[in-house]
Short mmCIF file of C-alpha atoms and ligand atoms in Angstrom, two decimals:
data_model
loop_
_atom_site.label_atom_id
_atom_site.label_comp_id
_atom_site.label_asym_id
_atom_site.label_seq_id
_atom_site.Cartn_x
_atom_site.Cartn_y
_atom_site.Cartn_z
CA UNK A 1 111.04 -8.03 70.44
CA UNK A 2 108.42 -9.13 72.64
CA UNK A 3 108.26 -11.81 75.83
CA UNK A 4 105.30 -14.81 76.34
CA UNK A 5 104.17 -14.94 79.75
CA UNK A 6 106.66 -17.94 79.76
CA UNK A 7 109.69 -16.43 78.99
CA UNK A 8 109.49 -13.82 82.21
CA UNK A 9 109.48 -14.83 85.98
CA UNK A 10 106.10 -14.04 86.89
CA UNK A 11 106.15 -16.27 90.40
CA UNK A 12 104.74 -15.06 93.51
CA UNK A 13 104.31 -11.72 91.45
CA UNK A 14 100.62 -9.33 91.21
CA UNK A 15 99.54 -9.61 87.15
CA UNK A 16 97.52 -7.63 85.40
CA UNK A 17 96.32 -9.09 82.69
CA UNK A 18 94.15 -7.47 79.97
CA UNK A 19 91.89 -10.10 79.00
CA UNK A 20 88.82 -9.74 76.08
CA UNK A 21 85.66 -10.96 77.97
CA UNK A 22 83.89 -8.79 75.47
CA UNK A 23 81.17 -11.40 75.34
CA UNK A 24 77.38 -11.50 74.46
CA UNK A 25 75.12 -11.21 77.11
CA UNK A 26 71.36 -12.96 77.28
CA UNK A 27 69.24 -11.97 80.15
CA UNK A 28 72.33 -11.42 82.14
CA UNK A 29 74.02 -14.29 81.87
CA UNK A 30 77.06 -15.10 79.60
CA UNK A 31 75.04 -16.61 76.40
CA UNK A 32 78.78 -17.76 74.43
CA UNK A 33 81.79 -18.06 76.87
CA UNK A 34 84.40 -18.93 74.03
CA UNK A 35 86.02 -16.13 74.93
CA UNK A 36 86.37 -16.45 78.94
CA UNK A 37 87.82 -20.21 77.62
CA UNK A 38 90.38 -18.60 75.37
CA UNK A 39 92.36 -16.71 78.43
CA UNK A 40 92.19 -19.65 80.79
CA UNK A 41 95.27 -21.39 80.01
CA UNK A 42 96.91 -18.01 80.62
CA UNK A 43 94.88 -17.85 83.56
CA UNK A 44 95.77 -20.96 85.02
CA UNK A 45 99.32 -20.91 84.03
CA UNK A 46 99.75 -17.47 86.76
CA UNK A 47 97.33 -19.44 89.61
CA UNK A 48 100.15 -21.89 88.93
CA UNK A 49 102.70 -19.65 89.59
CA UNK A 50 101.06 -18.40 92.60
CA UNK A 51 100.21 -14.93 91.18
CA UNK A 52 97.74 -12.54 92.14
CA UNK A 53 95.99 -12.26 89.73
CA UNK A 54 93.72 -8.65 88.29
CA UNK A 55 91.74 -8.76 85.04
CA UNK A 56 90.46 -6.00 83.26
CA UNK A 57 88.38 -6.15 79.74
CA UNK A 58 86.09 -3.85 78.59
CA UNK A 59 82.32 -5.33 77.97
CA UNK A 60 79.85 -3.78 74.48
CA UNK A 61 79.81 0.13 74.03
CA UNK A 62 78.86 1.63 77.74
CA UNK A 63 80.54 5.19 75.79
CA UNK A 64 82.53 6.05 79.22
CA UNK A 65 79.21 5.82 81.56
CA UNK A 66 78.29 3.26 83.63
CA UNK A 67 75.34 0.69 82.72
CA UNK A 68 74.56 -1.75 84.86
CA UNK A 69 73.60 -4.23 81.62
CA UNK A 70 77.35 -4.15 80.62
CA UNK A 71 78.41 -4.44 83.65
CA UNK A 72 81.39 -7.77 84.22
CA UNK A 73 79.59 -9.12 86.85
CA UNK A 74 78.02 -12.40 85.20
CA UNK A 75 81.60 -12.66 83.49
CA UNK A 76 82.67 -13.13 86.47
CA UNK A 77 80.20 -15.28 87.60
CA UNK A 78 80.84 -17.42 83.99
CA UNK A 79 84.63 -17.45 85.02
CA UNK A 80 84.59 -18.87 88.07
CA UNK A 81 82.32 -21.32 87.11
CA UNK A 82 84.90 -22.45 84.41
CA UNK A 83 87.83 -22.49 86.84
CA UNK A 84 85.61 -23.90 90.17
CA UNK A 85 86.78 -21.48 92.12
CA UNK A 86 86.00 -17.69 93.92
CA UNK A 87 86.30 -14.97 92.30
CA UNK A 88 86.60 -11.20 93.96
CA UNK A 89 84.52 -8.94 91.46
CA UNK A 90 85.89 -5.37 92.34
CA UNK A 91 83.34 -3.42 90.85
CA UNK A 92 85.27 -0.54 89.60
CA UNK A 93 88.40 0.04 88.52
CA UNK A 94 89.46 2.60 89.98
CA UNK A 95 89.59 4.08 93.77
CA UNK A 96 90.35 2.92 97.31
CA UNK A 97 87.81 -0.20 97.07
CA UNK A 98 89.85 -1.36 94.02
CA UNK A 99 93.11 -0.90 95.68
CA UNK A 100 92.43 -2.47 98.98
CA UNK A 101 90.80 -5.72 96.73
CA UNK A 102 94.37 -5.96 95.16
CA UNK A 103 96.33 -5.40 97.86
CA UNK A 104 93.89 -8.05 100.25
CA UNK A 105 94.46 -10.87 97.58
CA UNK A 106 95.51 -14.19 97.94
CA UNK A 107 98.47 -16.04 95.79
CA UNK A 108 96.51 -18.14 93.18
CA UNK A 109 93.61 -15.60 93.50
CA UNK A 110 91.91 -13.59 91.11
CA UNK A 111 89.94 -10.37 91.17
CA UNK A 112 87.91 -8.89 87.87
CA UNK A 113 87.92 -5.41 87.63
CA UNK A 114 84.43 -3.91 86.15
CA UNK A 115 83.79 -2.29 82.36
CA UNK A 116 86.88 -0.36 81.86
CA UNK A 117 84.89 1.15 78.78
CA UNK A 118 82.93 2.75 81.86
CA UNK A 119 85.33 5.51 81.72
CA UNK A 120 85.92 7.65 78.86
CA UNK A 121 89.44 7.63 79.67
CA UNK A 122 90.24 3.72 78.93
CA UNK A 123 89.22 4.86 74.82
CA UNK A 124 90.44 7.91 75.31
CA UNK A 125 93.93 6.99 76.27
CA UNK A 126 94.55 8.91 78.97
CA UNK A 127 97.56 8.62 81.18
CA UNK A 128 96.67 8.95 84.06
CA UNK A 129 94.68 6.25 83.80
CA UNK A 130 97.08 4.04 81.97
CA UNK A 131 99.10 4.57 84.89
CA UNK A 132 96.39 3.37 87.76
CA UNK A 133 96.14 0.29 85.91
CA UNK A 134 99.97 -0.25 85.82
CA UNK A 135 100.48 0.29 89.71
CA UNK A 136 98.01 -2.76 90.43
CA UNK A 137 100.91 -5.11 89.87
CA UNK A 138 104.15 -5.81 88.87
CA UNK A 139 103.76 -7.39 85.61
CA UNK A 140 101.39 -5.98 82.97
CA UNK A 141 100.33 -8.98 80.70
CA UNK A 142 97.73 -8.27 77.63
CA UNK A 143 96.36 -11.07 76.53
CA UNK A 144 93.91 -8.93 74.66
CA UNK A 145 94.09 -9.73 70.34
CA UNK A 146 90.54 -8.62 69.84
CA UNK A 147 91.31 -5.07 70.89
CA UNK A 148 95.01 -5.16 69.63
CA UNK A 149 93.99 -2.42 67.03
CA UNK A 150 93.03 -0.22 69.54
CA UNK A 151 95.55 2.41 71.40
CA UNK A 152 93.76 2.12 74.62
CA UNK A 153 94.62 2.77 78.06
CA UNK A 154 94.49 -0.91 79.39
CA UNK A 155 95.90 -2.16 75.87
CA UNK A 156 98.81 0.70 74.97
CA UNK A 157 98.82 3.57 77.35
CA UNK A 158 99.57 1.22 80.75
CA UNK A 159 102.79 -0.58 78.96
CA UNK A 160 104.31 2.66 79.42
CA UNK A 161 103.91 1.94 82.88
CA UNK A 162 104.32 -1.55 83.32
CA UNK A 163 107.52 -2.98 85.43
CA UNK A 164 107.56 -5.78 83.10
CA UNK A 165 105.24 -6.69 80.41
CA UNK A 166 104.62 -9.53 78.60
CA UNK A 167 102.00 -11.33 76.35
CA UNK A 168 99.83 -14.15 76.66
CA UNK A 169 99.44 -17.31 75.61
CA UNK A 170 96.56 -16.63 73.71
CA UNK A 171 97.90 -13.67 71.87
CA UNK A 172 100.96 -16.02 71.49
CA UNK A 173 99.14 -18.33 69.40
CA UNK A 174 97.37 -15.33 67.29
CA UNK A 175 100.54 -13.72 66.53
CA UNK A 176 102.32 -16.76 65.65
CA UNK A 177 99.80 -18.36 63.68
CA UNK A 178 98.64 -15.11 62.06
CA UNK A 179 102.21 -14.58 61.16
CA UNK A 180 102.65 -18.07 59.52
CA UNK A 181 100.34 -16.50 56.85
CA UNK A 182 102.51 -13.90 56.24
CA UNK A 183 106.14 -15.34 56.24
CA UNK A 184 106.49 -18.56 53.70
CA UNK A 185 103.12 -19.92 54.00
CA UNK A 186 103.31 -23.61 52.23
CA UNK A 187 102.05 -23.56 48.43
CA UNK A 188 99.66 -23.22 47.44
CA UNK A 189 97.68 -20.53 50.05
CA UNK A 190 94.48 -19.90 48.99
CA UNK A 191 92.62 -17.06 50.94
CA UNK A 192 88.89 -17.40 50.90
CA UNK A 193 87.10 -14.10 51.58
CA UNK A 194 83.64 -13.14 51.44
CA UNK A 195 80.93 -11.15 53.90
CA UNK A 196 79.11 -7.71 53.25
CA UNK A 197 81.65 -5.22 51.62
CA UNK A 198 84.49 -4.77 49.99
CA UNK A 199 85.51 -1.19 50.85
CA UNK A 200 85.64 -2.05 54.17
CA UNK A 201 88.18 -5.20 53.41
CA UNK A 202 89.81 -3.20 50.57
CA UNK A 203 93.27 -2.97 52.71
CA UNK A 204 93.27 -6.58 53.50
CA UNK A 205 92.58 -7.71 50.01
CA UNK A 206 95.71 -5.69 48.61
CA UNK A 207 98.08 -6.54 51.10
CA UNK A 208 97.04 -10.62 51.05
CA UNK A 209 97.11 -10.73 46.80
CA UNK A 210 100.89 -10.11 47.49
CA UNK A 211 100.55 -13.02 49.29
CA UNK A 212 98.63 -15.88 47.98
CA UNK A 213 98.35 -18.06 44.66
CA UNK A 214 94.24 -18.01 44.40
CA UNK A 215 91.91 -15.30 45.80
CA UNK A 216 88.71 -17.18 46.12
CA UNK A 217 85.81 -14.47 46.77
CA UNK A 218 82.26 -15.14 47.61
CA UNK A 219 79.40 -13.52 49.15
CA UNK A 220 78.08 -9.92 48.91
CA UNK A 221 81.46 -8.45 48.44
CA UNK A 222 81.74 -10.60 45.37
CA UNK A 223 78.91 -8.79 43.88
CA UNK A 224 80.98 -5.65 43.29
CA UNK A 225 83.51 -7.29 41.48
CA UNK A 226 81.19 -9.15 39.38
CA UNK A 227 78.89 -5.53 38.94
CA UNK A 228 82.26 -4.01 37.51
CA UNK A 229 82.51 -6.64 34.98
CA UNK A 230 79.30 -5.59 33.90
CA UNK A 231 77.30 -8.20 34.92
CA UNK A 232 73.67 -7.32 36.28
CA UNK A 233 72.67 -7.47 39.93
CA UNK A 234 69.28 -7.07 40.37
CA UNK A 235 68.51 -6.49 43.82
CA UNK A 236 71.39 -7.74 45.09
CA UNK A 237 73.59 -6.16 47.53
CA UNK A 238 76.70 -4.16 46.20
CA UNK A 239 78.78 -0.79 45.87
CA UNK A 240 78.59 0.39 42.95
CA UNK A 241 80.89 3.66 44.41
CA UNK A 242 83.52 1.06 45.20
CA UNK A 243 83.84 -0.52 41.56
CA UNK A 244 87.01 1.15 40.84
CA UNK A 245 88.05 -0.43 43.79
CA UNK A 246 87.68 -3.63 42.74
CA UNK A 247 88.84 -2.92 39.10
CA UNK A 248 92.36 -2.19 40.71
CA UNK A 249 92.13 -5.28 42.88
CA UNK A 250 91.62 -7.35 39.50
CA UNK A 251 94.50 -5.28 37.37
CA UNK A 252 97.02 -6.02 40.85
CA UNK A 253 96.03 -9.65 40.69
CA UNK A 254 96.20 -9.90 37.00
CA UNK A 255 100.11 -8.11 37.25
CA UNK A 256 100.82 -10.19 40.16
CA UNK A 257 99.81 -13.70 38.48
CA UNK A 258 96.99 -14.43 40.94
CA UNK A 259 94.16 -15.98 40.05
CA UNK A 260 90.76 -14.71 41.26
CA UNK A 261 88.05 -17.08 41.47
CA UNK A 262 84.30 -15.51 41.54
CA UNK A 263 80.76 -17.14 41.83
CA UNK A 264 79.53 -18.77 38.74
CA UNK A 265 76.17 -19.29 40.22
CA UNK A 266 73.97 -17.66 42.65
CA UNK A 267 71.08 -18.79 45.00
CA UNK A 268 68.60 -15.40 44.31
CA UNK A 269 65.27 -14.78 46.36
CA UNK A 270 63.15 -11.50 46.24
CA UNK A 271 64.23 -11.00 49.41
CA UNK A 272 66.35 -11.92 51.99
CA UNK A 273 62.85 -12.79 54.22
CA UNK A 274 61.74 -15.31 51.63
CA UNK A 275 63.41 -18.37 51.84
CA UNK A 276 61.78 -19.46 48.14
CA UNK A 277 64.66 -19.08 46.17
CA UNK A 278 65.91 -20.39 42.43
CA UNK A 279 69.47 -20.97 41.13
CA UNK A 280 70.84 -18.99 38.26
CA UNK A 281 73.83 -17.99 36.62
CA UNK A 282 75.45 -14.87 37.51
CA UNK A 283 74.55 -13.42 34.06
CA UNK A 284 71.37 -14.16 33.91
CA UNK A 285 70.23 -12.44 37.92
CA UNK A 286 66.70 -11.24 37.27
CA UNK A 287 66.73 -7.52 38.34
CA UNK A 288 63.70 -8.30 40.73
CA UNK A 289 65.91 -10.52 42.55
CA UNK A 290 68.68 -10.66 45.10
CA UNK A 291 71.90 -13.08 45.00
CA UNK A 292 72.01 -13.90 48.63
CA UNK A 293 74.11 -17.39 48.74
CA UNK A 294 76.29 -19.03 46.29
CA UNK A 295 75.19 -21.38 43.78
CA UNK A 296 76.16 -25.19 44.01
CA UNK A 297 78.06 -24.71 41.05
CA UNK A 298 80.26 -22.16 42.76
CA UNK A 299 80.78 -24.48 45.77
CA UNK A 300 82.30 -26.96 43.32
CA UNK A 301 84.52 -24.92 41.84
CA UNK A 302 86.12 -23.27 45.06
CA UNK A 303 86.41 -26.42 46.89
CA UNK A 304 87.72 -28.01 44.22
CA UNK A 305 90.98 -25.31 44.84
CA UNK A 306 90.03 -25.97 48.34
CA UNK A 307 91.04 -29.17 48.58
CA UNK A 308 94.62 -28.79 46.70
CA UNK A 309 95.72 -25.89 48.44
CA UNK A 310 98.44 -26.32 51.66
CA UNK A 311 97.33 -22.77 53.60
CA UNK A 312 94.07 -21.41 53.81
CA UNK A 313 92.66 -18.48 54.99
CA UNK A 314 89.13 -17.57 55.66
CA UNK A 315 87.08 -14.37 56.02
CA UNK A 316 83.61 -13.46 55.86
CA UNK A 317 80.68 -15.44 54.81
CA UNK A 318 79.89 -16.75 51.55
CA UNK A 319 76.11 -15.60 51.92
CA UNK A 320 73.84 -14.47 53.99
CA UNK A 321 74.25 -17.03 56.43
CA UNK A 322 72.16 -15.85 59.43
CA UNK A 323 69.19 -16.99 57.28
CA UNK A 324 69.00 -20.44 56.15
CA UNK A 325 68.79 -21.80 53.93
CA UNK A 326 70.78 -19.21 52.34
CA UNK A 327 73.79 -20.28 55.08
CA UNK A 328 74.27 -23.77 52.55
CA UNK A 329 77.15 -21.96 50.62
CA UNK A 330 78.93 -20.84 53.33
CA UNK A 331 77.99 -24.00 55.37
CA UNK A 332 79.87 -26.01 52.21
CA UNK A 333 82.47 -24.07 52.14
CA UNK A 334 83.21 -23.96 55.95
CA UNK A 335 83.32 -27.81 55.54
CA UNK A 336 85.78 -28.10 52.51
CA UNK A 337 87.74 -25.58 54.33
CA UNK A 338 87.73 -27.98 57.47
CA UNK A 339 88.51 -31.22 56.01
CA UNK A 340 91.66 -29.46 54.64
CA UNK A 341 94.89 -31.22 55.62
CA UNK A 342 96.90 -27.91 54.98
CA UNK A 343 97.29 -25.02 57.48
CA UNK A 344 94.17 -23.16 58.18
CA UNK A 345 92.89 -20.26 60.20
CA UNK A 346 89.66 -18.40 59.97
CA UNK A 347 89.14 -15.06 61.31
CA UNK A 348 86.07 -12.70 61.86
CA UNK A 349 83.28 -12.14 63.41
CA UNK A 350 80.54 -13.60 61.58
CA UNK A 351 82.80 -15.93 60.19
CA UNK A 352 84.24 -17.33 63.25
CA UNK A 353 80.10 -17.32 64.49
CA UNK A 354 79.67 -19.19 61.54
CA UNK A 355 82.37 -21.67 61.62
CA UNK A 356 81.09 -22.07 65.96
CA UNK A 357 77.26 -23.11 65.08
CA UNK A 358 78.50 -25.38 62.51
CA UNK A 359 80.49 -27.07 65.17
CA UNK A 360 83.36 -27.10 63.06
CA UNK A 361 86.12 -25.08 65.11
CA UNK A 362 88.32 -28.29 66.14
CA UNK A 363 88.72 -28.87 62.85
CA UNK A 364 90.52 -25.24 61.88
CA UNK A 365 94.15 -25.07 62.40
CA UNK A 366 93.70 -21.52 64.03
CA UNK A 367 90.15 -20.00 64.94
CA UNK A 368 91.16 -16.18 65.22
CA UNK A 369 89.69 -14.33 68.30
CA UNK A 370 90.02 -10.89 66.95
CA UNK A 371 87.99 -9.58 63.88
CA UNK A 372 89.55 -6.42 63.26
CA UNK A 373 92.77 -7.10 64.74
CA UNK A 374 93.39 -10.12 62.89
CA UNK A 375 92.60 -8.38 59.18
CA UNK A 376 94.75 -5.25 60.54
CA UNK A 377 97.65 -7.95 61.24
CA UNK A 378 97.44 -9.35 57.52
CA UNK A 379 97.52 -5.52 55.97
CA UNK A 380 100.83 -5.87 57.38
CA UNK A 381 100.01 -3.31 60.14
CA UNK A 382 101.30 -3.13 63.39
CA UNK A 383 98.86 -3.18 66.04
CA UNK A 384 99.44 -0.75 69.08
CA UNK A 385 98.34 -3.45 71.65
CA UNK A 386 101.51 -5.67 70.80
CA UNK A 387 104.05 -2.85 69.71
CA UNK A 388 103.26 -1.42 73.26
CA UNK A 389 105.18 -4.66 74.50
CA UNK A 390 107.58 -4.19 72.39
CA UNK A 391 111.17 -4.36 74.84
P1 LIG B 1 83.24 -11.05 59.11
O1 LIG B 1 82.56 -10.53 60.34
O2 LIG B 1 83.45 -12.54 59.16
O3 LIG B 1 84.49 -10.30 58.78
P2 LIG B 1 81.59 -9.45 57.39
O4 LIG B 1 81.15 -8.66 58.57
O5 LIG B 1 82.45 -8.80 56.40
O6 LIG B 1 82.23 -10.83 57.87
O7 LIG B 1 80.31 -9.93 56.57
C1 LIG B 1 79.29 -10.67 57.14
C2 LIG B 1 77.96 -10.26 56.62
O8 LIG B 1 77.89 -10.33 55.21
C3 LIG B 1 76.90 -11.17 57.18
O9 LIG B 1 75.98 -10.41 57.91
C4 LIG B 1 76.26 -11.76 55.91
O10 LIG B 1 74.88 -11.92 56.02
C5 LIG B 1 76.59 -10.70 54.88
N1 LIG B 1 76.47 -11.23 53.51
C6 LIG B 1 77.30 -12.08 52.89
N2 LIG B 1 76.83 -12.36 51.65
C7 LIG B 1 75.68 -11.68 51.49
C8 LIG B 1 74.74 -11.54 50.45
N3 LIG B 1 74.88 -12.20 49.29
N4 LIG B 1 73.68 -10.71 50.63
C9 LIG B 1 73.54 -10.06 51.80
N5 LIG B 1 74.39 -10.14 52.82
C10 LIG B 1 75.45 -10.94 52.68
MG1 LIG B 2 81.27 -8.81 60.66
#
């Protein structure tokens, strides 16, 4: 069992919380804050209760050495602009300095630690680390689901430490609504899945067939399924290597009474730089040309399920949306997705970046912080960050 933030007496107590401020940076300055947002009403909740309050994230790939670029600084900046208030950036996260900012902290107050990816031992795992982290405060809170996956020294090793531990609200609502997918989801549940690859989504695919009525799939990774049915690709992206893959995926479905829905149609260009593109079946892809987008067709036929099914899930892009106009497909399918009345959560990077420029997040159920974490909770896996709270 685990305990929310709500359901232990954190009053007047030091927190640590492990927050994900893993955000992108644009000429120093926070250029998408969604993330800083998603921890404030954990945030607020311990200025509430008078805390002291330390947060540690890590920030890119610094590969255990410090770099002033990926430094937490302008988080920091971004984070008290959010709250209106001070903020005491401590610059490291270890030594005397860090100590003495702790220790000198005001109830309500809050100090960011910097990178903890700036030392090799926060991947690494190392103890002695994990343990420095835990004797910052009383209560170790991780409120971390986009490095949940990870055994890490601010995200597993410190529980070990911890005088009480807990998890946040945010990681409250992942787990809970990531879990509603997995434990009687209403009928009919529909996953939607789509992006670059399919052996990299393999796991995922295998453990959610058990799970849903219709397997909608779109996008690249729908090009392997379609290339072991024989069908010609052209230039269009695909794994040929993993086409036993996705033979089994079709036999498990097929034994399993799920349906699988594929593209009918296909938006194909010579290349993904040339936005002069025609419409064609998918047997009939000229083998100069690459499927980048789904055809109109397509978008018919999966909203139609779409918009009958009670829980949804989303991953990955239905094209490649980072270049209109082939985004229209996954654009579509975003919105069908969105004007669902039914339970619905979308997770993933591109995805969720997807779903974000669209403007369409208010209108999901559950918008999924964590990429990898959130696919690794639907395989049915258990991810070290929360089984490290486990009491
Ligand atoms: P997510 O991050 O949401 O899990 P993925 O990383 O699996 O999604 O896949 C996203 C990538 O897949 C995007 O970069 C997108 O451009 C690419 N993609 C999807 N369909 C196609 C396609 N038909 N051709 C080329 N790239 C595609
Ligand atoms: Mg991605």
């Amino acid at each position: 069992m685990i305990k929310y933030i709500d359901e232990i007496d954190i009053e007047s107590k030091t927190i640590f919380i492990r927050v994900d401020f893993n955000v992108p940076l644009k000429e120093g300055k926070v250029a998408d804050n969604t993330r800083i947002r998603a921890a404030l009403p954990t945030i607020r909740y311990c200025i509430k209760n008078k805390c002291r309050i330390v947060l540690a994230s890590h920030l890119g790939r610094p590969k255990g050495k410090f770099q002033k670029s990926l430094s937490l600084q302008p988080v920091g900046e971004e984070l008290a602009k959010l709250l209106d208030t001070d903020i005491v950036f401590a610059e490291d996260c270890l030594g005397d300095g860090v100590k003495k900012v702790v220790q000198d902290l005001y109830s309500g107050r809050i100090a960011l630690l910097e990178n903890l990816r700036f030392y090799p031992e926060e991947e690494a795992n190392d103890e002695k680390f994990a343990k420095t982290l835990a004797s910052y405060a009383e209560v170790y809170a991780n409120e971390a689901f986009g490095t949940a996956h990870r055994a890490h020294a601010s995200t597993y090793g410190v529980a070990k430490f911890a005088r009480q531990k807990c998890a946040g609200f945010l990681m409250k609502k992942e787990i809970e609504s990531l879990s509603k997918l997995l434990e009687n989801p209403k009928k009919p549940f529909i996953a939607v899945v789509g992006g670059a690859k399919i052996s990299g989504k393999i796991h995922v695919l295998n453990s959610i067939i058990k799970k849903v009525d219709i397997l909608i799939i779109g996008g690249a990774m729908a090009h392997s399924l379609l290339g072991a049915k024989g069908f010609n690709l052209g230039k269009s992206l695909s794994e040929p290597e993993s086409y036993p893959l996705a033979k089994g995926l079709v036999e498990e479905a097929k034994r399993l009474g799920v349906e699988i829905l594929l593209p009918i149609d296909v938006v194909v260009s010579s290349s993904p730089d040339d936005s002069s593109f025609e419409v064609v079946n998918v047997d009939n892809i000229p083998s100069n040309k690459m499927a980048l987008d789904i055809g109109q067709e397509t978008v018919k036929l999966f909203s139609e399920k779409i918009d009958k099914a009670e829980t949804i899930f989303w991953n990955g892009p239905m094209g490649l949306f980072e270049k209109p106009p082939y985004d229209r497909g996954t654009r579509k399918i975003a919105e069908a997705i969105s004007n669902s009345i039914g339970f619905t959560v979308v997770g993933g990077g591109d995805s969720v970046a997807a779903v974000q420029s669209m403007g369409l997040s208010g209108k999901f159920t559950h918008v999924s912080t964590g990429g990898g974490a959130s696919l690794e909770f639907l395989e049915g896996k258990k991810l070290p960050g929360i089984e490290a709270l486990e009491i």
